[in-house]
Coordinates of C-alpha atoms and ligand atoms in Angstrom, one line a residue:
X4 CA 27.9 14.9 82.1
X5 CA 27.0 12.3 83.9
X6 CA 23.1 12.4 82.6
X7 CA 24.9 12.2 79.3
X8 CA 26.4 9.3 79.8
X9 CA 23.2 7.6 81.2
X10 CA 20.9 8.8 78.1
X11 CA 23.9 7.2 75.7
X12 CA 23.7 4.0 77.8
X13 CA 20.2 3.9 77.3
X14 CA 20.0 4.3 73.9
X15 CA 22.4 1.8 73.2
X16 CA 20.4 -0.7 75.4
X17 CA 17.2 0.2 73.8
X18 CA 18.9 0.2 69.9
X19 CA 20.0 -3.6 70.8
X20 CA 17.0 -4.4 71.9
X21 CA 15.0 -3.3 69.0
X22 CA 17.5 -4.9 66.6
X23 CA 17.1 -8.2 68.2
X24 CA 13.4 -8.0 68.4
X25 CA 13.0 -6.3 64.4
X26 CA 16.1 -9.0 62.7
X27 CA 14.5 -12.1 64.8
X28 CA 11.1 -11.1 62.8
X29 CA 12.7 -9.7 60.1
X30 CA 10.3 -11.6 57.3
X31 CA 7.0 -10.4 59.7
X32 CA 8.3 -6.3 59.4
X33 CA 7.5 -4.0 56.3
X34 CA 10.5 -1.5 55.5
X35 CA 9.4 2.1 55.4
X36 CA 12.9 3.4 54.3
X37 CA 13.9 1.4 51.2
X38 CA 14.7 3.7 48.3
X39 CA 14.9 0.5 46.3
X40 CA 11.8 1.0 43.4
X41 CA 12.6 -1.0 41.0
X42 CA 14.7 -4.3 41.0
X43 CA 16.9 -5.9 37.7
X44 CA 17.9 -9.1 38.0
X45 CA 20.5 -10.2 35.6
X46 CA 21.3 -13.9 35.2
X47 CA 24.3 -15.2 33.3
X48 CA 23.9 -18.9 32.3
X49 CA 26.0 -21.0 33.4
X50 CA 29.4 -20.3 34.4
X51 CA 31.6 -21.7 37.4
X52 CA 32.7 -19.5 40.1
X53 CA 35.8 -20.6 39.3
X54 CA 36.3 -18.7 36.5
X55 CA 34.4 -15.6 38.1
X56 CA 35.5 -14.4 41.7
X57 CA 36.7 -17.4 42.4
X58 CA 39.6 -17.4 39.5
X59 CA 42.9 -16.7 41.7
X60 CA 43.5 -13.2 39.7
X61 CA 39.8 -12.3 39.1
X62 CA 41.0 -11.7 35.4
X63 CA 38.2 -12.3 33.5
X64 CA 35.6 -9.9 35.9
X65 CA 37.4 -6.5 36.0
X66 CA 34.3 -4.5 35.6
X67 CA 33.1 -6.4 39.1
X68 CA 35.7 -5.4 40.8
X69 CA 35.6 -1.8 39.9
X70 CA 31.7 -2.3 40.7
X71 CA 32.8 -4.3 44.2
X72 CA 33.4 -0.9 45.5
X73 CA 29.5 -0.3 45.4
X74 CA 28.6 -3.8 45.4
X75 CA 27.9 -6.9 48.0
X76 CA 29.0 -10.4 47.2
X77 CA 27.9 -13.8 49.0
X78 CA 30.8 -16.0 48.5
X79 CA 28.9 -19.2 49.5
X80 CA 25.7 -18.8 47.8
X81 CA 24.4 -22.0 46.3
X82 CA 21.9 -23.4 44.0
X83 CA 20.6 -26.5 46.5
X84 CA 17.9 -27.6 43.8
X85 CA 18.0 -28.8 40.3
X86 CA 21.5 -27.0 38.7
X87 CA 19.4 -26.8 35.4
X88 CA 18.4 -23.9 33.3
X89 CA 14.5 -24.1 33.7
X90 CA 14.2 -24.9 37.0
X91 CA 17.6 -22.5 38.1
X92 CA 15.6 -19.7 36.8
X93 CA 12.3 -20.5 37.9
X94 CA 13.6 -21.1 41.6
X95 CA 14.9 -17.6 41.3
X96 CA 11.7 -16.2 40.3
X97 CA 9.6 -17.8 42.8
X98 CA 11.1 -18.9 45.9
X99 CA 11.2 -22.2 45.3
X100 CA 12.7 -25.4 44.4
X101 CA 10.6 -27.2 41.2
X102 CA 12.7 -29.8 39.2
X103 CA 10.8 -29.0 36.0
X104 CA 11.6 -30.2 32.3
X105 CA 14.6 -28.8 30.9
X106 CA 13.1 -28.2 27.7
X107 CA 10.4 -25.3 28.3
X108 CA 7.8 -27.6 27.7
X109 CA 6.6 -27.3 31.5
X110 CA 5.3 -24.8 33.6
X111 CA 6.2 -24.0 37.5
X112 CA 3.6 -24.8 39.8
X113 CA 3.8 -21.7 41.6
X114 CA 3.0 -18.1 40.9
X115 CA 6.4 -15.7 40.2
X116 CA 7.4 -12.7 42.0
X117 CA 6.3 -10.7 38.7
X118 CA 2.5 -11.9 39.4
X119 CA 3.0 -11.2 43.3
X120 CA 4.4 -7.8 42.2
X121 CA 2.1 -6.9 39.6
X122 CA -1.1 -7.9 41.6
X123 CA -0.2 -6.5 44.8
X124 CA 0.7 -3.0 42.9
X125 CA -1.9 -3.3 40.8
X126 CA 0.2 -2.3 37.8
X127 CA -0.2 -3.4 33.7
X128 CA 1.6 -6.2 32.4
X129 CA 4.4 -3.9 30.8
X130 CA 6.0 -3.0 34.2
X131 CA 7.3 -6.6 34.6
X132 CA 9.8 -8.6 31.7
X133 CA 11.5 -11.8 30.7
X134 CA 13.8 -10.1 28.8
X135 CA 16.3 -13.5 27.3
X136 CA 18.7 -15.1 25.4
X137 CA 17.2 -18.3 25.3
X138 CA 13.4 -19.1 24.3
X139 CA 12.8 -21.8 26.6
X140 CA 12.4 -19.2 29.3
X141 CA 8.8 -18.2 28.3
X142 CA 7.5 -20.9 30.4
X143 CA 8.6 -19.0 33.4
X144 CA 5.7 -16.6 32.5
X145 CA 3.3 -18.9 33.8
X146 CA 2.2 -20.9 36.3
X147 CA -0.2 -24.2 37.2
X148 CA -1.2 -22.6 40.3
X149 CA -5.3 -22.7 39.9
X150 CA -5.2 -19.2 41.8
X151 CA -2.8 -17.9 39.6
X152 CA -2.8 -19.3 36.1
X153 CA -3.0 -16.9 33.0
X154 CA -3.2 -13.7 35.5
X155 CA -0.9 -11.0 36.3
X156 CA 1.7 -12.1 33.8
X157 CA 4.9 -10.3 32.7
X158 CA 6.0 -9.6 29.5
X159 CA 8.0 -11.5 27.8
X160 CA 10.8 -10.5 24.8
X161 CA 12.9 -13.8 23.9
X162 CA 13.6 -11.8 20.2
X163 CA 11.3 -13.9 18.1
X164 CA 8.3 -16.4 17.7
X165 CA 10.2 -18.8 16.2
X166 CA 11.5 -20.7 19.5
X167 CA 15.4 -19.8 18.3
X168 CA 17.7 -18.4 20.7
X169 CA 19.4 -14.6 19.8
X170 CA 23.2 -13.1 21.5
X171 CA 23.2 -11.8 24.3
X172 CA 24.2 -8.8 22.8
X173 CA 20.6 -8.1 21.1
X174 CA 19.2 -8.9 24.9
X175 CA 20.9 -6.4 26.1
X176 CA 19.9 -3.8 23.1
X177 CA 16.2 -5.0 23.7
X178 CA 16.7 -4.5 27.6
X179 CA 18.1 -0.8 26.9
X180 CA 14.9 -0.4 24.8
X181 CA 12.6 -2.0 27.2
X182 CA 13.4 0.7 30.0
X183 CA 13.0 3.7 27.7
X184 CA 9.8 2.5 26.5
X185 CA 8.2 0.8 29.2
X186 CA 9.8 2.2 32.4
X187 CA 9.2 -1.7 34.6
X188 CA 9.5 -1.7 37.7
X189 CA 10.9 -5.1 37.8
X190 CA 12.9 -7.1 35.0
X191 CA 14.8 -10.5 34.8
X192 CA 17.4 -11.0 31.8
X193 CA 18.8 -14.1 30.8
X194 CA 22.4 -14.2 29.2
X195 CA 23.0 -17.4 27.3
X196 CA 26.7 -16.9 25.9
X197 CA 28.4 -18.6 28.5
X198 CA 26.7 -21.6 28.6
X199 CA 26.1 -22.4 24.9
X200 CA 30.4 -22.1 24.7
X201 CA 30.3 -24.4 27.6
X202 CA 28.2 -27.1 26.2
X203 CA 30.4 -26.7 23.1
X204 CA 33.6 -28.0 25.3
X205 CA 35.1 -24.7 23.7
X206 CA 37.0 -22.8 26.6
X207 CA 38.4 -20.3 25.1
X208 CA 34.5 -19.4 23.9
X209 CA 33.5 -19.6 27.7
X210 CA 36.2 -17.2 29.0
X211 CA 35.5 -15.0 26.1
X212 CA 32.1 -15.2 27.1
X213 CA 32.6 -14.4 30.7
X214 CA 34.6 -11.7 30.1
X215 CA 31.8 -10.3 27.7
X216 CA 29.2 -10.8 30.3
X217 CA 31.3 -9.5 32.8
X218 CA 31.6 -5.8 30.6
X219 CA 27.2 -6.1 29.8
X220 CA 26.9 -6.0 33.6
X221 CA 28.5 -2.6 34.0
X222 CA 26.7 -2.1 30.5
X223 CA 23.6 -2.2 32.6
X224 CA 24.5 -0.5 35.7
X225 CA 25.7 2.3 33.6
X226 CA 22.5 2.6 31.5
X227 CA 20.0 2.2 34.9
X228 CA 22.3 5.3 36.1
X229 CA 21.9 7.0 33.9
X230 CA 18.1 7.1 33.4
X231 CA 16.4 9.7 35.5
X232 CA 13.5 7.1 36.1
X233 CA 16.2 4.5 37.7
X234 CA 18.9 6.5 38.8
X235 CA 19.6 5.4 42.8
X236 CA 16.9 3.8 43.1
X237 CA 17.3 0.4 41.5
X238 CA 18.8 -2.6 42.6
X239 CA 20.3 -4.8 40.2
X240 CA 21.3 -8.4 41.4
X241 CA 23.4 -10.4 39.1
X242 CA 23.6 -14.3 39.9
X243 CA 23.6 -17.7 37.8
X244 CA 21.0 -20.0 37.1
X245 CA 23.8 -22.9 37.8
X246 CA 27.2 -23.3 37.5
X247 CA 28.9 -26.2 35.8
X248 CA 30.5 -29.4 37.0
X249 CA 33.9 -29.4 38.8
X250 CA 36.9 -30.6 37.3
X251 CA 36.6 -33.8 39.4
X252 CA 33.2 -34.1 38.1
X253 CA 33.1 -34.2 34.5
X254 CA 34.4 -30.3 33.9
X255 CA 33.3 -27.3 33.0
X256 CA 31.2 -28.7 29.4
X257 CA 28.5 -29.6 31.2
X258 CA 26.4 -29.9 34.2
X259 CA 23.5 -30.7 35.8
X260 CA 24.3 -32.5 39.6
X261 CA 24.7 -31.4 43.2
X262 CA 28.5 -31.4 42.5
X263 CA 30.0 -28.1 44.3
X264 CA 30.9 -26.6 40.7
X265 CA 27.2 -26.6 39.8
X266 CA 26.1 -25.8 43.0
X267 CA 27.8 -23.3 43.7
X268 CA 26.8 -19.6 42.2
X269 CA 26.9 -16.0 42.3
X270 CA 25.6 -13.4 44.3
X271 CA 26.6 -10.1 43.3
X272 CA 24.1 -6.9 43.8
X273 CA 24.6 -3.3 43.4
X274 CA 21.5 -0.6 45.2
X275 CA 20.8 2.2 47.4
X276 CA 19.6 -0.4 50.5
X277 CA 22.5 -2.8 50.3
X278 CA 25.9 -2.8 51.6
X279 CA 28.5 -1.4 49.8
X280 CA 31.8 -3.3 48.9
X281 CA 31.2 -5.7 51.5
X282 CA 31.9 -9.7 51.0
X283 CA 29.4 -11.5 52.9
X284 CA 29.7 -15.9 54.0
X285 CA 27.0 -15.5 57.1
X286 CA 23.7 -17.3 56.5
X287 CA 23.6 -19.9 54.2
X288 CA 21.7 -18.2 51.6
X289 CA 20.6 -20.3 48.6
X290 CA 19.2 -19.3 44.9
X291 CA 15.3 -19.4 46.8
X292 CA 15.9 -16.7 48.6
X293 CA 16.5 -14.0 46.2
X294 CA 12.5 -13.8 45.7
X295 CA 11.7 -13.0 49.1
X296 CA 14.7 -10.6 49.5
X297 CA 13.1 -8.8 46.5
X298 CA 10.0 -8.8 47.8
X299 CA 11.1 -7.0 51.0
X300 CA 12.8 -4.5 49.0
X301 CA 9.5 -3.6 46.5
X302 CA 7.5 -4.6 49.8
X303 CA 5.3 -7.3 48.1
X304 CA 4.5 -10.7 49.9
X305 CA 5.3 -14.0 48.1
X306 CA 2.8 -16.5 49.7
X307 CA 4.1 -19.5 48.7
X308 CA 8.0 -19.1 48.3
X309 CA 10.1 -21.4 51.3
X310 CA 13.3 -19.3 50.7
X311 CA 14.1 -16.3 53.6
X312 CA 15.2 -12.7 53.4
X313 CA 18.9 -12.0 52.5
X314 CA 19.0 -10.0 55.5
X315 CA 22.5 -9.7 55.7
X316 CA 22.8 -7.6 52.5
X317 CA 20.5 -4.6 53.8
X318 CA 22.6 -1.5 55.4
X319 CA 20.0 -0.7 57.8
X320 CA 18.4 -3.9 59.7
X321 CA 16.0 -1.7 61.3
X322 CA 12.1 -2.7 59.8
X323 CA 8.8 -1.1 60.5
X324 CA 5.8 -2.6 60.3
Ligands
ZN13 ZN1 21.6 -22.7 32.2
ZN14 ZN1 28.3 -31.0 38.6

């Protein structure tokens, strides 16, 4: 009995040991045991927490909390750079503030997680997609980078050539479509509704939209479970490019500032390596870090993102290299 107790001690000493020594290093370690495979990231343009999780009744977002019970939130999770659309989605996709043009007509400087990911796998272009509402977005495709430009790019489905935006509604059909053809591996959608209603200072338009948006994410998460090829092992993250300005800063038409209401956005993923109906305010995490957390997940390096891994997210801390 005794022995017993000594070998439990041990292990005990020895588990805290290794957890210190693996979460201290935690961007240095390669998982082994992810059953993540392929990742969905699903951003909603635009609106305030407010009127998400942070709306005292959570009326508008039923389906998210029916989905909480598999899900992880970050309650404080910001957007520190630009609170544009441009350069909101680019810092998602590549780790990294920019503070680019607003109207497509520039291209990030560095590389995107799709041209880490499809490089380092050495996969064709149709396992990675821009799959959006608005057109702009096709400059996210690209990058300036000399040892990156015009290689390894995703796919891109904005609807049409001719630069207009489409619903969100045909995104989702052409995201649907996209998986059954295509089978990527990793995907970014862009929702638009929100933030068009917004700029048109219509509110009953943005809590209609919100609550549309808030029935295509369990659209989504339904559909990826229900596809042999992405059943329980995908990870969809849904989060904002921006939000819009607090009510002591001009409102909810537009936004654009480092006011709280535009700053502050949503973190909200569902996946097999993830915490489950868990709300998480630890870390400071910020829009950059997304990329690196996704490369962890895929196990893919990002060499030049600055953002870290979302390390509190992850049920089991415990990385091999
Ligand atoms: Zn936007
Ligand atoms: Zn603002």
């Amino acid at each position: 009995m005794r022995l017993f107790f000594v070998l439990i001690s041990f292990m005990l000493i020895s588990c805290t040991n290794d957890y210190e020594d693996f979460t201290e290093n935690f961007d240095d370690y390669v998982p082994t045991s992810l059953k993540t495979e392929n990742v969905i990231i699903l951003v909603i343009d635009g609106p305030r927490m407010s009127e998400t999780w942070n709306e005292p009744n959570k009326q508008y977002i039923p389906d998210r909390i029916k989905l909480m019970q598999e899900g992880v939130l970050i309650s404080n999770f910001m957007n520190k750079g630009t609170t544009l659309t441009v350069s909101g989605h680019s810092s998602i996709l590549n780790g990294t503030y920019e503070n680019l043009d607003n109207n497509g007509t520039e291209t990030p400087i560095n590389p995107s997680l799709f041209q880490y990911f499809l490089k380092d796998k050495k996969l064709p272009n149709d396992k990675a997609w821009i799959i959006a509402s608005k057109s702009k977005l096709k400059v996210l495709a690209n990058c300036t980078d000399p040892k990156w430009k015009d290689q390894y790019l995703p796919k891109i489905d904005t609807g049409n050539a001719n630069n207009t935006n489409r619903t969100d509604v045909l995104t989702i059909e052409s995201f649907k479509n996209t998986l059954t053809k295509s089978s990527p591996n990793l995907v970014m959608i862009n929702l638009k509704d929100v933030d068009i209603a917004g700029h048109e200072n219509n509110w009953d338009g943005y809590i209609e939209a919100i609550k549309n948006t808030d029935r295509q994410i369990k659209e989504v998460w339904d559909f990826i479970q229900s596809d042999a090829n992405y059943k329980d092992k995908t990870t969809l993250i849904v989060t904002n490019d921006h939000g819009r300005h607090d009510d002591d800063n001009g409102g909810f038409q537009s936004h654009g500032d480092k006011c709280k209401g535009c700053q502050h956005i949503e973190f909200f993923a569902i996946g097999p390596d993830f915490k489950k109906n868990t709300i998480i305010n630890l870390g400071n995490y910020e829009q950059k870090d997304i990329a690196k957390t996704i490369g962890i997940l895929l196990n893919f390096p990002l060499e030049n993102s600055d953002g870290k891994v979302i390390k509190d997210i992850f049920i089991n801390p415990y990385f091999i290299r």
